[in-house]
CSV table of C-alpha atoms in Angstrom, one decimal:
chain,number,residue,atom,x,y,z
U,1,UNK,CA,114.6,118.2,71.9
U,2,UNK,CA,114.8,117.6,68.1
U,3,UNK,CA,118.1,116.8,66.3
U,4,UNK,CA,118.2,118.4,62.8
U,5,UNK,CA,120.7,116.8,60.6
U,6,UNK,CA,121.1,119.3,57.8
U,7,UNK,CA,122.7,118.3,54.5
U,8,UNK,CA,123.4,120.7,51.7
U,9,UNK,CA,123.5,118.6,48.5
U,10,UNK,CA,124.7,120.2,45.3
U,11,UNK,CA,124.3,118.0,42.2
U,12,UNK,CA,126.1,118.8,39.0
U,13,UNK,CA,126.1,117.2,35.6
U,14,UNK,CA,128.8,114.8,36.7
U,15,UNK,CA,126.8,114.2,38.9
U,16,UNK,CA,129.1,115.1,41.8
U,17,UNK,CA,127.8,115.5,45.3
U,18,UNK,CA,129.2,117.7,48.0
U,19,UNK,CA,128.3,117.7,51.6
U,20,UNK,CA,128.7,120.7,54.0
U,21,UNK,CA,128.6,119.3,57.5
U,22,UNK,CA,125.6,118.3,59.6
U,23,UNK,CA,124.5,120.6,62.3
U,24,UNK,CA,122.0,119.8,65.0
U,25,UNK,CA,120.9,122.4,67.7
U,26,UNK,CA,121.0,120.4,70.9
U,27,UNK,CA,119.7,123.2,73.2
U,28,UNK,CA,118.9,126.8,73.1
U,29,UNK,CA,117.4,129.1,70.4
U,30,UNK,CA,119.6,130.9,68.0
U,31,UNK,CA,120.3,134.4,69.2
U,32,UNK,CA,117.9,134.2,72.1
U,33,UNK,CA,119.8,134.9,75.3
U,34,UNK,CA,118.3,134.3,78.7
U,35,UNK,CA,117.9,131.6,81.3
U,36,UNK,CA,115.3,128.8,81.0
U,37,UNK,CA,115.4,125.2,81.9
U,38,UNK,CA,113.6,122.9,79.4
U,39,UNK,CA,114.0,120.8,76.4
U,40,UNK,CA,115.8,121.6,73.1
U,41,UNK,CA,114.8,125.0,71.7
U,42,UNK,CA,112.7,125.7,74.9
U,43,UNK,CA,115.9,126.1,76.9
U,44,UNK,CA,117.8,129.4,77.1
U,45,UNK,CA,121.5,130.2,77.7
U,46,UNK,CA,123.4,133.4,78.1
U,47,UNK,CA,126.9,133.0,76.6
U,48,UNK,CA,127.4,129.2,77.0
U,49,UNK,CA,131.2,128.5,77.2
U,50,UNK,CA,133.1,125.5,78.7
U,51,UNK,CA,131.8,121.9,78.0
U,52,UNK,CA,132.4,118.5,79.5
U,53,UNK,CA,130.7,115.2,78.6
U,54,UNK,CA,130.5,112.2,80.9
U,55,UNK,CA,130.4,108.5,80.0
U,56,UNK,CA,126.6,108.4,80.2
U,57,UNK,CA,126.3,111.1,77.5
U,58,UNK,CA,125.4,114.0,79.8
U,59,UNK,CA,126.8,117.4,78.9
U,60,UNK,CA,127.8,120.0,81.5
U,61,UNK,CA,128.0,123.6,80.5
U,62,UNK,CA,129.4,126.8,82.0
U,63,UNK,CA,126.6,129.2,81.3
U,64,UNK,CA,129.0,132.1,81.7
U,65,UNK,CA,126.9,135.2,81.7
U,66,UNK,CA,124.2,133.5,83.8
U,67,UNK,CA,126.9,132.6,86.3
U,68,UNK,CA,125.6,129.0,86.6
U,69,UNK,CA,126.5,125.4,85.7
U,70,UNK,CA,123.9,123.6,83.5
U,71,UNK,CA,123.4,120.0,82.5
U,72,UNK,CA,121.9,118.6,79.3
U,73,UNK,CA,120.8,115.0,79.6
U,74,UNK,CA,121.0,112.5,76.7
U,75,UNK,CA,117.3,113.1,76.2
U,76,UNK,CA,117.9,116.9,75.8
U,77,UNK,CA,116.5,118.0,79.1
U,78,UNK,CA,118.3,121.1,80.4
U,79,UNK,CA,118.6,121.8,84.1
U,80,UNK,CA,120.5,124.2,86.3
U,81,UNK,CA,122.9,122.2,88.5
U,82,UNK,CA,124.5,125.0,90.6
U,83,UNK,CA,124.4,128.7,91.0
U,84,UNK,CA,121.6,131.4,90.9
U,85,UNK,CA,120.7,132.5,87.3
U,86,UNK,CA,121.9,136.0,86.7
U,87,UNK,CA,123.4,136.5,90.1
U,88,UNK,CA,127.2,136.5,90.4
U,89,UNK,CA,129.0,136.1,93.7
U,90,UNK,CA,131.6,134.2,95.6
U,91,UNK,CA,129.8,131.7,97.8
U,92,UNK,CA,130.1,128.0,98.4
U,93,UNK,CA,126.9,126.1,99.0
U,94,UNK,CA,124.4,123.5,97.7
U,95,UNK,CA,122.8,124.1,94.3
U,96,UNK,CA,121.2,127.5,93.9
U,97,UNK,CA,122.8,128.7,97.2
U,98,UNK,CA,126.3,128.6,95.5
U,99,UNK,CA,127.5,131.6,93.5
U,100,UNK,CA,129.9,131.8,90.6
U,101,UNK,CA,131.3,134.7,88.6
U,102,UNK,CA,131.6,134.1,84.9
U,103,UNK,CA,132.6,130.4,85.0
U,104,UNK,CA,134.7,129.7,81.9
U,105,UNK,CA,135.5,126.0,81.6
U,106,UNK,CA,134.6,122.7,83.2
U,107,UNK,CA,136.2,119.2,83.6
U,108,UNK,CA,134.8,116.0,84.9
U,109,UNK,CA,136.6,113.2,86.8
U,110,UNK,CA,135.9,109.5,86.4
U,111,UNK,CA,133.8,109.5,89.6
U,112,UNK,CA,131.5,112.3,88.2
U,113,UNK,CA,132.9,115.1,90.2
U,114,UNK,CA,133.0,118.4,88.3
U,115,UNK,CA,135.8,121.0,88.5
U,116,UNK,CA,135.1,124.5,87.3
U,117,UNK,CA,137.5,127.3,86.2
U,118,UNK,CA,135.6,130.1,87.9
U,119,UNK,CA,137.4,132.8,86.0
U,120,UNK,CA,135.7,135.9,87.6
U,121,UNK,CA,136.4,134.5,91.1
U,122,UNK,CA,140.0,133.5,90.2
U,123,UNK,CA,139.7,130.1,91.6
U,124,UNK,CA,138.9,126.4,91.0
U,125,UNK,CA,135.6,125.1,92.2
U,126,UNK,CA,134.4,121.6,92.9
U,127,UNK,CA,130.9,120.2,92.5
U,128,UNK,CA,129.9,116.8,93.8
U,129,UNK,CA,126.9,114.7,92.8
U,130,UNK,CA,124.4,116.3,95.2
U,131,UNK,CA,125.2,119.8,93.8
U,132,UNK,CA,127.4,120.8,96.7
U,133,UNK,CA,129.9,123.5,95.6
U,134,UNK,CA,133.2,124.1,97.4
U,135,UNK,CA,136.4,125.9,96.5
U,136,UNK,CA,139.3,123.6,95.8
U,137,UNK,CA,142.1,126.1,95.2
U,138,UNK,CA,142.5,129.9,95.1
U,139,UNK,CA,141.2,132.6,97.4
U,140,UNK,CA,137.5,132.9,96.3
U,141,UNK,CA,137.1,136.2,94.6
U,142,UNK,CA,140.7,137.4,94.9
U,143,UNK,CA,143.1,137.6,91.9
U,144,UNK,CA,146.8,138.1,91.8
U,145,UNK,CA,147.0,141.0,89.4
U,146,UNK,CA,150.5,141.2,87.9
U,147,UNK,CA,151.7,144.8,87.6
U,148,UNK,CA,153.3,145.0,84.1
U,149,UNK,CA,153.1,148.8,83.8
U,150,UNK,CA,156.5,149.6,85.3
U,151,UNK,CA,158.9,150.2,82.4
U,152,UNK,CA,161.9,151.5,84.4
U,153,UNK,CA,165.1,150.0,83.4
U,154,UNK,CA,166.1,149.7,87.0
U,155,UNK,CA,163.0,147.7,87.9
U,156,UNK,CA,163.6,144.1,88.7
U,157,UNK,CA,160.4,142.0,88.6
U,158,UNK,CA,159.8,139.6,91.4
U,159,UNK,CA,157.9,136.4,90.6
U,160,UNK,CA,154.8,136.5,92.8
U,161,UNK,CA,154.2,133.6,95.1
U,162,UNK,CA,151.2,132.1,93.4
U,163,UNK,CA,151.7,128.4,94.4
U,164,UNK,CA,150.3,127.0,97.5
U,165,UNK,CA,147.5,124.8,98.9
U,166,UNK,CA,143.8,125.7,98.9
U,167,UNK,CA,143.2,129.4,99.7
U,168,UNK,CA,146.9,130.1,99.8
U,169,UNK,CA,147.2,129.6,96.0
U,170,UNK,CA,146.4,132.5,93.6
U,171,UNK,CA,145.1,132.5,90.0
U,172,UNK,CA,144.2,135.3,87.6
U,173,UNK,CA,141.3,134.6,85.3
U,174,UNK,CA,141.7,130.9,84.8
U,175,UNK,CA,139.8,129.9,81.7
U,176,UNK,CA,140.8,126.4,80.8
U,177,UNK,CA,140.7,123.2,82.8
U,178,UNK,CA,141.1,119.5,82.1
U,179,UNK,CA,141.3,116.3,84.2
U,180,UNK,CA,144.5,114.3,83.8
U,181,UNK,CA,144.5,110.4,84.1
U,182,UNK,CA,147.1,110.7,86.9
U,183,UNK,CA,144.4,112.1,89.1
U,184,UNK,CA,145.0,115.8,89.0
U,185,UNK,CA,143.9,118.9,87.1
U,186,UNK,CA,145.7,121.2,84.6
U,187,UNK,CA,144.5,124.8,84.5
U,188,UNK,CA,145.2,127.6,82.1
U,189,UNK,CA,145.9,130.6,84.3
U,190,UNK,CA,145.2,132.9,81.4
U,191,UNK,CA,146.1,136.4,82.7
U,192,UNK,CA,149.1,135.0,84.6
U,193,UNK,CA,150.3,133.5,81.3
U,194,UNK,CA,151.0,130.1,83.0
U,195,UNK,CA,149.9,126.5,83.1
U,196,UNK,CA,149.1,125.3,86.6
U,197,UNK,CA,148.8,121.8,88.1
U,198,UNK,CA,146.2,121.3,90.8
U,199,UNK,CA,146.2,118.2,92.9
U,200,UNK,CA,142.8,117.0,94.2
U,201,UNK,CA,143.9,118.0,97.8
U,202,UNK,CA,144.1,121.6,96.5
U,203,UNK,CA,147.9,121.8,96.2
U,204,UNK,CA,148.8,124.1,93.3
U,205,UNK,CA,152.1,124.3,91.4
U,206,UNK,CA,153.3,125.9,88.1
U,207,UNK,CA,154.8,123.4,85.7
U,208,UNK,CA,155.3,125.9,82.8
U,209,UNK,CA,155.4,129.7,82.2
U,210,UNK,CA,156.4,132.6,84.4
U,211,UNK,CA,153.6,134.6,86.0
U,212,UNK,CA,152.9,138.0,84.4
U,213,UNK,CA,155.5,137.4,81.6
U,214,UNK,CA,154.1,136.6,78.2
U,215,UNK,CA,155.8,135.5,75.0
U,216,UNK,CA,156.0,132.5,72.6
U,217,UNK,CA,159.3,130.9,73.7
U,218,UNK,CA,159.5,127.1,73.8
U,219,UNK,CA,161.3,125.7,76.8
U,220,UNK,CA,161.1,123.8,80.1
U,221,UNK,CA,159.2,125.1,83.1
U,222,UNK,CA,159.6,128.8,83.8
U,223,UNK,CA,161.6,129.3,80.6
U,224,UNK,CA,158.5,128.6,78.5
U,225,UNK,CA,156.2,131.5,77.5
U,226,UNK,CA,152.5,131.8,76.6
U,227,UNK,CA,150.1,134.5,75.6
U,228,UNK,CA,146.6,134.0,77.0
U,229,UNK,CA,146.5,130.2,77.1
U,230,UNK,CA,142.9,128.9,77.2
U,231,UNK,CA,141.4,125.5,76.4
U,232,UNK,CA,143.3,122.3,77.3
U,233,UNK,CA,143.2,118.5,76.7
U,234,UNK,CA,145.3,115.5,77.4
U,235,UNK,CA,146.4,113.7,74.2
U,236,UNK,CA,146.7,109.9,73.8
U,237,UNK,CA,150.5,110.4,74.3
U,238,UNK,CA,149.9,111.7,77.8
U,239,UNK,CA,151.0,115.2,76.8
U,240,UNK,CA,149.0,118.4,77.6
U,241,UNK,CA,147.7,120.3,74.5
U,242,UNK,CA,147.1,124.0,74.9
U,243,UNK,CA,145.1,126.5,72.8
U,244,UNK,CA,147.5,129.4,73.2
U,245,UNK,CA,145.0,131.9,71.9
U,246,UNK,CA,147.0,135.1,71.3
U,247,UNK,CA,149.9,133.1,70.0
U,248,UNK,CA,147.6,131.8,67.3
U,249,UNK,CA,148.9,128.3,68.0
U,250,UNK,CA,148.6,125.0,69.7
U,251,UNK,CA,151.3,124.1,72.2
U,252,UNK,CA,152.3,120.8,73.7
U,253,UNK,CA,153.6,120.2,77.2
U,254,UNK,CA,155.1,117.0,78.4
U,255,UNK,CA,154.5,115.7,82.0
U,256,UNK,CA,157.9,117.1,82.9
U,257,UNK,CA,157.0,120.6,81.7
U,258,UNK,CA,158.8,120.7,78.3
U,259,UNK,CA,156.8,123.1,76.1
U,260,UNK,CA,157.0,122.9,72.3
U,261,UNK,CA,154.9,124.3,69.4
U,262,UNK,CA,152.5,121.7,68.0
U,263,UNK,CA,150.5,123.5,65.4
U,264,UNK,CA,150.3,127.0,63.9
U,265,UNK,CA,152.7,129.9,64.3
U,266,UNK,CA,152.9,132.4,67.1
U,267,UNK,CA,154.1,135.1,64.6
U,268,UNK,CA,151.6,134.5,61.9
U,269,UNK,CA,147.8,134.6,62.4
U,270,UNK,CA,145.6,133.3,59.6
U,271,UNK,CA,143.3,130.6,58.4
U,272,UNK,CA,145.2,127.9,56.5
U,273,UNK,CA,145.1,124.1,56.3
U,274,UNK,CA,148.1,121.9,55.7
U,275,UNK,CA,150.8,120.2,57.8
U,276,UNK,CA,150.4,121.2,61.4
U,277,UNK,CA,153.3,123.6,61.7
U,278,UNK,CA,152.4,125.2,58.4
U,279,UNK,CA,148.8,125.6,59.3
U,280,UNK,CA,147.5,129.0,60.6
U,281,UNK,CA,144.9,129.9,63.2
U,282,UNK,CA,143.6,133.3,64.4
U,283,UNK,CA,142.5,132.8,68.0
U,284,UNK,CA,142.2,129.2,69.1
U,285,UNK,CA,140.2,129.0,72.3
U,286,UNK,CA,139.7,125.2,72.8
U,287,UNK,CA,141.0,121.9,71.8
U,288,UNK,CA,139.6,118.4,72.3
U,289,UNK,CA,140.8,114.9,71.4
U,290,UNK,CA,139.1,113.1,68.5
U,291,UNK,CA,138.4,109.4,69.0
U,292,UNK,CA,140.0,108.6,65.6
U,293,UNK,CA,143.2,110.3,66.6
U,294,UNK,CA,144.2,113.9,66.5
U,295,UNK,CA,142.1,116.9,67.7
U,296,UNK,CA,139.3,119.3,67.0
U,297,UNK,CA,140.3,123.0,67.4
U,298,UNK,CA,137.9,125.8,68.1
U,299,UNK,CA,139.0,129.1,66.5
U,300,UNK,CA,136.6,131.6,68.1
U,301,UNK,CA,137.8,134.7,66.1
U,302,UNK,CA,137.1,133.1,62.7
U,303,UNK,CA,133.9,131.2,63.8
U,304,UNK,CA,135.6,128.0,62.7
U,305,UNK,CA,136.5,124.5,63.7
U,306,UNK,CA,139.6,122.7,62.5
U,307,UNK,CA,140.5,119.1,62.5
U,308,UNK,CA,144.1,118.0,63.2
U,309,UNK,CA,144.3,114.4,61.9
U,310,UNK,CA,146.5,111.7,63.6
U,311,UNK,CA,149.1,112.3,60.9
U,312,UNK,CA,149.3,116.0,61.7
U,313,UNK,CA,147.4,117.4,58.7
U,314,UNK,CA,145.1,120.3,59.5
U,315,UNK,CA,141.9,120.8,57.6
U,316,UNK,CA,138.8,123.0,58.0
U,317,UNK,CA,136.2,121.0,59.9
U,318,UNK,CA,133.5,123.7,59.5
U,319,UNK,CA,133.4,127.5,59.0
U,320,UNK,CA,130.9,130.2,57.9
U,321,UNK,CA,131.7,129.9,54.2
U,322,UNK,CA,128.9,127.3,53.8
U,323,UNK,CA,125.9,128.5,51.9
U,324,UNK,CA,123.6,126.8,54.4
U,325,UNK,CA,122.4,129.3,57.0
U,326,UNK,CA,122.0,126.5,59.5
U,327,UNK,CA,125.7,125.9,59.5
U,328,UNK,CA,126.9,129.3,60.7
U,329,UNK,CA,128.8,129.5,64.0
U,330,UNK,CA,129.0,132.7,66.1
U,331,UNK,CA,132.0,132.9,68.4
U,332,UNK,CA,132.3,129.2,69.3
U,333,UNK,CA,134.2,128.9,72.5
U,334,UNK,CA,134.4,125.2,73.4
U,335,UNK,CA,134.2,121.7,71.9
U,336,UNK,CA,134.0,118.1,73.0
U,337,UNK,CA,133.7,114.9,71.1
U,338,UNK,CA,131.7,111.8,71.8
U,339,UNK,CA,133.1,108.3,71.2
U,340,UNK,CA,131.6,108.2,67.7
U,341,UNK,CA,133.5,111.4,66.6
U,342,UNK,CA,130.4,113.7,66.7
U,343,UNK,CA,131.3,117.2,67.9
U,344,UNK,CA,129.4,119.3,70.5
U,345,UNK,CA,130.1,123.0,70.3
U,346,UNK,CA,129.3,125.8,72.8
U,347,UNK,CA,128.3,128.4,70.1
U,348,UNK,CA,128.5,131.3,72.5
U,349,UNK,CA,127.0,134.2,70.6
U,350,UNK,CA,124.3,132.0,69.1
U,351,UNK,CA,123.3,131.1,72.6
U,352,UNK,CA,123.2,127.4,71.7
U,353,UNK,CA,124.9,124.2,72.2
U,354,UNK,CA,125.2,122.6,68.8
U,355,UNK,CA,126.0,119.1,67.6
U,356,UNK,CA,128.0,118.5,64.4
U,357,UNK,CA,127.5,115.0,63.0
U,358,UNK,CA,130.8,114.1,61.3
U,359,UNK,CA,130.1,110.6,60.1
U,360,UNK,CA,127.5,110.6,57.4
U,361,UNK,CA,127.5,109.5,53.8
U,362,UNK,CA,125.9,110.6,50.6
U,363,UNK,CA,126.0,108.7,47.3
U,364,UNK,CA,124.1,108.4,44.0
U,365,UNK,CA,122.9,105.1,42.7
U,366,UNK,CA,120.9,103.8,39.7
U,367,UNK,CA,117.7,101.9,40.5
U,368,UNK,CA,115.6,100.6,37.6
U,369,UNK,CA,117.0,103.4,35.4
U,370,UNK,CA,116.3,106.2,37.9
U,371,UNK,CA,119.2,108.0,39.6
U,372,UNK,CA,118.8,107.9,43.4
U,373,UNK,CA,120.3,110.0,46.1
U,374,UNK,CA,121.1,108.0,49.3
U,375,UNK,CA,121.7,109.7,52.6
U,376,UNK,CA,123.3,107.7,55.5
U,377,UNK,CA,123.7,109.0,59.1
U,378,UNK,CA,124.5,107.9,62.6
U,379,UNK,CA,121.3,106.8,64.3
U,380,UNK,CA,119.7,105.6,67.5
U,381,UNK,CA,118.2,102.0,67.1
U,382,UNK,CA,114.4,102.0,67.4
U,383,UNK,CA,114.0,105.7,66.7
U,384,UNK,CA,112.2,107.2,63.7
U,385,UNK,CA,113.7,109.8,61.3
U,386,UNK,CA,111.9,112.0,58.8
U,387,UNK,CA,113.4,113.5,55.6
U,388,UNK,CA,112.6,117.2,55.2
U,389,UNK,CA,113.1,119.6,52.3
U,390,UNK,CA,113.8,123.3,52.4
U,391,UNK,CA,111.4,125.2,50.2
U,392,UNK,CA,110.1,128.7,49.6
U,393,UNK,CA,107.8,128.4,52.7
U,394,UNK,CA,110.4,126.9,54.9
U,395,UNK,CA,111.0,123.2,55.9
U,396,UNK,CA,108.4,120.6,55.0
U,397,UNK,CA,108.3,116.8,55.4
U,398,UNK,CA,108.9,114.8,52.2
U,399,UNK,CA,106.3,112.4,50.9
U,400,UNK,CA,108.5,109.5,52.1
U,401,UNK,CA,107.5,107.6,55.2
U,402,UNK,CA,109.7,108.0,58.3
U,403,UNK,CA,112.6,105.6,58.5
U,404,UNK,CA,112.9,103.5,61.7
U,405,UNK,CA,116.6,102.8,62.5
U,406,UNK,CA,117.4,99.2,63.3
U,407,UNK,CA,121.1,99.8,64.0
U,408,UNK,CA,123.6,102.7,64.7
U,409,UNK,CA,123.4,103.6,61.0
U,410,UNK,CA,120.3,104.5,59.0
U,411,UNK,CA,119.7,105.6,55.4
U,412,UNK,CA,117.1,106.8,53.0
U,413,UNK,CA,117.0,106.9,49.2
U,414,UNK,CA,114.9,108.9,46.9
U,415,UNK,CA,115.0,110.0,43.2
U,416,UNK,CA,117.2,112.9,42.5
U,417,UNK,CA,115.0,115.9,41.6
U,418,UNK,CA,115.0,117.6,38.3
U,419,UNK,CA,116.4,120.7,40.0
U,420,UNK,CA,120.0,119.7,40.8
U,421,UNK,CA,120.3,121.7,44.0
U,422,UNK,CA,118.6,121.0,47.2
U,423,UNK,CA,118.9,121.4,51.0
U,424,UNK,CA,117.7,118.4,53.0
U,425,UNK,CA,117.6,117.5,56.7
U,426,UNK,CA,116.9,114.4,58.7
U,427,UNK,CA,114.7,115.1,61.7
U,428,UNK,CA,114.9,112.7,64.7
U,429,UNK,CA,111.2,112.3,65.8
U,430,UNK,CA,110.0,112.0,69.3
U,431,UNK,CA,111.9,114.6,71.3
């Protein structure tokens, strides 16, 4: 695997310097769908979706259209943890003997156990360390399809009995899952328009929403309404945060089931920064906590990521307006942060898992009368980094010697070229 830290630097007469994010393909090849274990660009995915990251730096991915669960080690090695590539089904078993059907999201418990929202099988699966897959909750392969076609004024809807334990519970296309510090799971039961709570013994309850009834009403328990809720995360305040996708908003739910609007507006889709309730989203599909406070929001419809800061201000984290072709997302569906604030993205239609380096610096200095451009980035101590330049013939190494990082930050300086526009990247050598 190679990490490409791409920096678009535009120098003006000021000379002002503008940076446009730093993208690094972690695994997969842009636009190349398939299934292949391997390293970096040698791996292949088919619509990667849900992401989880453990304390050791391993990533776990729902490779949705391959119907398998994949793992990317910190060294960039991609393996298939469970499921048979390209074969969907509804079978418990060990490793490749298990079958999934369009797994959509994944969560990890402190002991390393994985929990999967197996959306096409309408259930919650469990994977332990040796790859054994079992069904924690839901009737494997069976959905509770809510009939919303009856418009008769005399029709009185009856709330279906979806709660229960293990196979007695029912879901309909669950597509978001997160582990709560209290030792249970929250699940977005997307087509039932509800939020479910799943204890680790398989007992399922519904803390918010009413099955089969959508809307945007704030309220407590069954009085709250959602419209295709998807990605979830637990905030530092202990509340659940929900990407309520077709309501164009982020909702918040307290442990007692009180649902309020946190960011965006259910009645106004858009793409707008600002205070959180004045911000606008199109179709948020995932949300994850940022270690500096606040959240990163994945807006799949607009191929964008947003940052909600700890003070509630929303800003564009990255989108496709950049002039750098390496910074283009294609239907990103899931995000997760590492402790340094770097963001991993399941870039679904690009068939890649990407890494966006948030914390980097660029500055100009004067050395012996020559103006210098200094680039600084997060680094791995003891590793070598090479400056590369994009030219007419593609990327090429600069004449500068590789930089060996001695700490978690590294930098390189070089004279600003006569041409005041350049695209540079830092290549991590050795993968």
